[in-house]
Coordinates of C-alpha atoms in Angstrom, one line a residue:
Chain A
X1 CA 52.5 6.6 14.9
X2 CA 49.8 5.4 17.3
X3 CA 46.4 7.3 16.9
X4 CA 45.7 9.4 20.1
X5 CA 42.2 10.3 19.2
X6 CA 40.0 7.8 17.4
X7 CA 36.3 7.5 16.5
X8 CA 34.9 4.3 18.1
X9 CA 31.3 4.3 17.0
X10 CA 28.6 6.7 15.8
X11 CA 24.8 6.3 15.5
X12 CA 21.9 8.4 14.3
X13 CA 18.7 8.0 16.2
X14 CA 15.8 6.7 14.3
X15 CA 12.6 5.3 15.8
X16 CA 14.0 4.7 19.2
X17 CA 14.4 6.7 22.4
X18 CA 17.5 5.1 23.8
X19 CA 20.8 4.3 22.3
X20 CA 23.4 1.8 23.8
X21 CA 27.0 1.6 22.7
X22 CA 28.2 -1.9 23.7
X23 CA 31.5 -3.8 23.6
X24 CA 33.5 -0.6 24.0
X25 CA 37.1 -1.4 23.5
X26 CA 39.2 -1.1 26.6
X27 CA 42.3 0.1 24.8
X28 CA 41.8 3.9 25.4
X29 CA 42.3 6.1 28.5
X30 CA 39.2 8.4 28.2
X31 CA 36.0 8.6 26.2
X32 CA 34.9 11.7 24.5
X33 CA 31.3 11.8 23.3
X34 CA 29.4 14.3 21.2
X35 CA 25.7 14.6 20.9
X36 CA 24.1 16.7 18.2
X37 CA 20.4 17.1 17.6
X38 CA 19.4 19.1 14.6
X39 CA 15.8 19.4 15.3
X40 CA 13.8 21.7 17.5
X41 CA 12.6 18.7 19.5
X42 CA 14.2 18.1 22.9
X43 CA 16.9 15.7 23.8
X44 CA 17.2 14.2 27.3
X45 CA 20.6 12.6 27.7
X46 CA 20.5 10.6 30.8
X47 CA 23.3 8.1 30.9
X48 CA 23.8 4.6 32.3
X49 CA 26.8 2.5 32.3
X50 CA 27.0 -1.3 31.8
X51 CA 23.2 -1.5 32.0
X52 CA 23.2 -0.4 35.7
X53 CA 19.9 1.2 36.6
X54 CA 20.5 1.0 40.3
X55 CA 20.9 3.9 42.7
X56 CA 24.6 4.1 42.0
X57 CA 24.9 7.6 40.4
X58 CA 25.1 11.1 41.7
X59 CA 25.5 14.3 39.7
X60 CA 25.6 18.1 40.1
X61 CA 24.3 20.3 37.2
X62 CA 24.7 24.1 36.8
X63 CA 22.5 25.5 34.1
X64 CA 21.1 28.8 32.8
X65 CA 17.9 29.3 31.0
X66 CA 17.2 32.0 28.4
X67 CA 15.4 35.0 29.9
X68 CA 16.8 34.5 33.4
X69 CA 19.9 36.1 34.5
X70 CA 20.4 33.9 37.6
X71 CA 21.9 30.4 36.9
X72 CA 20.8 27.6 39.0
X73 CA 22.3 24.4 40.2
X74 CA 20.9 21.2 41.4
X75 CA 22.0 17.7 42.2
X76 CA 20.8 14.1 42.3
X77 CA 22.0 11.6 44.7
X78 CA 21.4 8.0 44.7
X79 CA 19.7 8.3 41.3
X80 CA 19.5 5.6 38.6
X81 CA 21.5 7.6 36.1
X82 CA 24.1 10.1 35.4
X83 CA 22.6 13.4 34.1
X84 CA 24.3 14.7 30.9
X85 CA 23.2 17.7 29.1
X86 CA 19.5 18.1 29.2
X87 CA 18.4 20.4 26.6
X88 CA 15.4 21.4 24.5
X89 CA 16.6 21.1 20.9
X90 CA 19.2 22.2 18.3
X91 CA 21.6 21.0 21.0
X92 CA 25.4 20.4 20.9
X93 CA 26.6 18.5 24.0
X94 CA 30.0 16.9 24.5
X95 CA 31.5 15.2 27.5
X96 CA 34.4 13.2 28.8
X97 CA 34.4 10.0 30.8
X98 CA 37.7 9.8 32.5
X99 CA 39.7 6.6 33.0
X100 CA 36.7 4.6 31.9
X101 CA 38.6 1.3 31.6
X102 CA 40.2 1.1 35.0
X103 CA 39.0 -1.3 37.6
X104 CA 40.3 0.6 40.7
X105 CA 38.3 3.8 40.9
X106 CA 34.8 5.1 40.6
X107 CA 34.0 6.6 37.2
X108 CA 33.6 10.4 36.6
X109 CA 31.7 12.1 33.7
X110 CA 32.0 15.8 33.0
X111 CA 30.1 17.4 30.2
X112 CA 28.7 20.7 28.9
X113 CA 26.5 22.0 26.2
X114 CA 23.3 23.6 25.3
X115 CA 20.5 24.0 22.9
X116 CA 17.5 26.3 22.1
X117 CA 16.8 27.4 25.6
X118 CA 19.3 26.0 28.1
X119 CA 23.0 25.9 28.7
X120 CA 24.4 23.5 31.2
X121 CA 27.4 21.7 32.6
X122 CA 27.5 18.5 34.7
X123 CA 29.7 16.4 36.7
X124 CA 28.5 13.0 37.4
X125 CA 29.8 9.9 39.4
X126 CA 29.1 6.3 38.9
X127 CA 29.9 4.5 42.1
X128 CA 31.4 1.4 40.5
X129 CA 34.9 0.2 40.0
X130 CA 34.0 -1.8 36.9
X131 CA 35.4 -0.9 33.6
X132 CA 32.8 0.7 31.4
X133 CA 32.0 -1.7 28.6
X134 CA 28.7 -0.1 27.5
X135 CA 27.1 3.3 27.6
X136 CA 23.3 4.0 27.3
X137 CA 22.0 7.4 26.4
X138 CA 18.3 8.2 26.8
X139 CA 15.4 8.1 27.2
X140 CA 13.6 10.7 24.9
X141 CA 16.2 11.0 22.3
X142 CA 14.8 12.7 19.2
X143 CA 15.0 11.2 15.7
X144 CA 18.1 12.6 13.8
X145 CA 20.1 12.9 17.0
X146 CA 23.7 11.9 16.3
X147 CA 25.8 10.4 19.1
X148 CA 29.5 9.7 18.5
X149 CA 32.0 8.1 20.8
X150 CA 35.8 8.8 20.5
X151 CA 38.6 7.1 22.4
X152 CA 41.5 9.2 23.7
X153 CA 44.8 7.5 24.6
X154 CA 47.2 9.0 27.1
X155 CA 50.2 7.5 25.4
Chain B
X1 CA 43.8 4.4 8.4
X2 CA 42.1 7.7 8.3
X3 CA 43.0 10.4 10.9
X4 CA 40.2 11.2 13.3
X5 CA 41.4 14.6 14.6
X6 CA 43.4 16.5 12.1
X7 CA 44.9 20.0 11.9
X8 CA 43.4 22.0 9.1
X9 CA 45.0 25.4 9.7
X10 CA 47.1 27.3 12.2
X11 CA 47.3 31.1 12.8
X12 CA 49.8 32.9 15.0
X13 CA 49.4 36.6 15.4
X14 CA 52.5 38.6 14.5
X15 CA 54.2 41.7 15.9
X16 CA 51.7 44.1 14.5
X17 CA 48.7 42.4 16.2
X18 CA 45.6 41.4 14.3
X19 CA 42.1 42.9 14.2
X20 CA 40.6 39.4 13.6
X21 CA 41.5 35.7 13.2
X22 CA 39.9 34.1 10.2
X23 CA 39.7 30.6 8.8
X24 CA 38.5 30.4 5.2
X25 CA 37.9 27.7 2.6
X26 CA 37.2 25.2 5.2
X27 CA 36.8 21.8 3.5
X28 CA 33.5 19.9 3.9
X29 CA 35.3 16.5 4.4
X30 CA 35.0 16.2 8.2
X31 CA 32.2 15.6 10.7
X32 CA 32.8 18.2 13.2
X33 CA 35.1 21.2 13.7
X34 CA 37.1 22.1 16.8
X35 CA 38.9 25.5 17.2
X36 CA 41.4 25.9 19.9
X37 CA 42.6 29.5 20.7
X38 CA 45.0 31.2 23.0
X39 CA 44.3 34.9 22.8
X40 CA 44.9 38.2 24.4
X41 CA 43.7 41.7 23.2
X42 CA 45.0 45.2 23.7
X43 CA 42.0 46.8 25.3
X44 CA 42.5 47.8 29.0
X45 CA 40.0 45.2 30.3
X46 CA 38.7 41.7 29.4
X47 CA 36.3 41.8 26.3
X48 CA 34.1 39.5 24.5
X49 CA 34.7 38.4 21.0
X50 CA 32.4 38.5 17.9
X51 CA 32.2 35.1 16.1
X52 CA 31.1 35.2 12.5
X53 CA 30.2 32.1 10.4
X54 CA 30.6 32.5 6.6
X55 CA 31.1 36.2 7.3
X56 CA 27.6 36.5 8.8
X57 CA 26.5 38.0 12.1
X58 CA 22.8 37.3 11.4
X59 CA 20.5 34.6 12.7
X60 CA 22.3 33.9 15.9
X61 CA 20.9 33.1 19.3
X62 CA 23.1 32.6 22.4
X63 CA 23.0 31.4 26.0
X64 CA 25.9 32.1 28.3
X65 CA 26.8 30.8 31.8
X66 CA 29.8 32.5 33.5
X67 CA 31.7 32.9 36.6
X68 CA 34.0 35.6 37.7
X69 CA 35.7 34.1 40.8
X70 CA 33.2 35.7 43.1
X71 CA 29.8 35.3 41.4
X72 CA 28.0 33.4 38.7
X73 CA 25.5 34.7 36.2
X74 CA 24.0 34.0 32.9
X75 CA 22.9 36.0 29.9
X76 CA 21.1 35.3 26.5
X77 CA 20.6 37.2 23.4
X78 CA 20.1 37.1 19.7
X79 CA 23.8 37.9 19.0
X80 CA 27.1 36.3 18.2
X81 CA 29.1 38.0 21.0
X82 CA 30.7 35.2 22.9
X83 CA 33.7 34.0 25.0
X84 CA 36.3 36.3 26.5
X85 CA 39.7 37.6 25.5
X86 CA 41.7 39.1 28.4
X87 CA 43.2 42.5 28.2
X88 CA 46.0 44.6 29.6
X89 CA 44.7 44.5 33.1
X90 CA 45.4 40.8 33.2
X91 CA 48.7 39.4 34.5
X92 CA 51.4 40.0 32.0
X93 CA 52.1 37.3 29.4
X94 CA 48.9 35.4 30.1
X95 CA 46.3 34.5 27.5
X96 CA 42.7 33.3 27.6
X97 CA 42.2 29.6 26.6
X98 CA 39.2 28.9 24.4
X99 CA 37.7 25.8 22.6
X100 CA 34.9 26.1 20.1
X101 CA 33.2 22.8 19.1
X102 CA 30.9 22.6 16.1
X103 CA 29.2 19.3 15.4
X104 CA 28.0 18.5 11.8
X105 CA 29.3 21.8 10.5
X106 CA 28.8 20.8 6.9
X107 CA 25.2 19.4 7.2
X108 CA 22.1 21.0 5.9
X109 CA 20.7 21.7 9.4
X110 CA 21.1 24.6 11.8
X111 CA 24.5 24.8 13.4
X112 CA 24.9 24.4 17.2
X113 CA 28.1 25.4 18.8
X114 CA 29.6 25.0 22.3
X115 CA 32.3 27.5 23.4
X116 CA 34.4 27.1 26.6
X117 CA 36.5 29.9 27.7
X118 CA 38.8 30.8 30.6
X119 CA 40.9 33.7 31.4
X120 CA 44.2 33.5 33.1
X121 CA 44.9 36.0 35.9
X122 CA 46.8 36.0 39.1
X123 CA 44.1 37.9 40.8
X124 CA 40.7 37.4 42.5
X125 CA 39.0 38.0 39.2
X126 CA 39.2 35.5 36.5
X127 CA 36.5 34.3 34.1
X128 CA 35.1 31.0 33.2
X129 CA 32.5 31.2 30.4
X130 CA 30.5 28.6 28.5
X131 CA 28.4 29.6 25.6
X132 CA 25.8 27.6 23.6
X133 CA 25.3 29.3 20.3
X134 CA 22.8 28.5 17.6
X135 CA 23.3 29.7 14.0
X136 CA 19.8 29.4 12.3
X137 CA 21.3 28.8 8.9
X138 CA 21.4 25.6 7.0
X139 CA 24.5 26.4 4.9
X140 CA 27.7 24.4 5.4
X141 CA 30.2 26.4 7.4
X142 CA 33.1 27.4 5.2
X143 CA 34.6 30.3 7.1
X144 CA 35.0 31.2 10.8
X145 CA 36.1 34.6 12.0
X146 CA 36.7 35.9 15.5
X147 CA 37.6 39.4 16.6
X148 CA 37.6 41.2 19.9
X149 CA 34.5 43.4 20.2
X150 CA 36.9 46.4 20.4
X151 CA 40.6 46.7 19.5
X152 CA 42.8 43.8 18.3
X153 CA 44.5 40.6 19.2
X154 CA 48.1 40.9 20.4
X155 CA 51.2 39.2 19.1
X156 CA 51.6 35.5 20.1
X157 CA 47.8 34.9 20.1
X158 CA 47.2 31.6 18.4
X159 CA 44.3 29.7 16.8
X160 CA 44.2 26.2 15.5
X161 CA 41.4 24.7 13.5
X162 CA 40.9 20.9 13.5
X163 CA 38.7 18.6 11.6
X164 CA 37.1 15.7 13.4
X165 CA 35.9 12.5 11.6
X166 CA 33.4 10.1 13.2
X167 CA 34.5 7.2 11.0

């Protein structure tokens, strides 16, 4: 029986602030990623695809901060990255990149998570029809942060 | 080839209802845990749930972001009261859908959890809740228990515990 949900790669951050997963196999339908940082230090999980640092991303984030009863939302347009789960430590963040391997549509990322002080959810758009072959997380990743990619097959 | 996403245990609430849903003796052989629930409780209105890890309600901190269909708000606290389970004022035969994800549950670090919850209701009021929960305890998680903060889960509520391996 074919495996529907499969670990692709995992890495533990050590001595670097940015992590890139490259040569992502094109045999899945969606990507699920999990980011876990066990320390009290912060994690800033901006995301780039295929090394694209041009103004080809937009995102909307809704977040809440401890001590404040009113959530807030903000967005970035024409930015150089997709925003994914900014947090301040002891964070668990997971997201999905839908139809990452198709070459017809723009790519959508949705994620949610939180840490010591914040909770947030994001929707992000990469305005490219290229299949995603690499994903870069960072900057400002903390040592000990674990990032894992999983592939999900629709059939 | 190893299985990445594997069912560890399944619970279906029977005709008498259940005051809690508990997973015990969780093996430490996975990387992460994922709990998927479909629940309803017998109180008259939607209620939160209490989540215990290793039978403990201590050393938790929580941030919650939620919407009601007409407003959004957030709360925080030093507690383990999370999610939502709909009650008898919700449309009949509908259940809340919940996912709990726990990365590195068997590590020697503090445990961070994300909890996504929605209620089902053919009405102008329905809830969407996300919780970020931190258990400041370095013990491996061997048990997970959930109970409505009042009353009991009703028949046909279900819970599935999955282990996720990153290799």
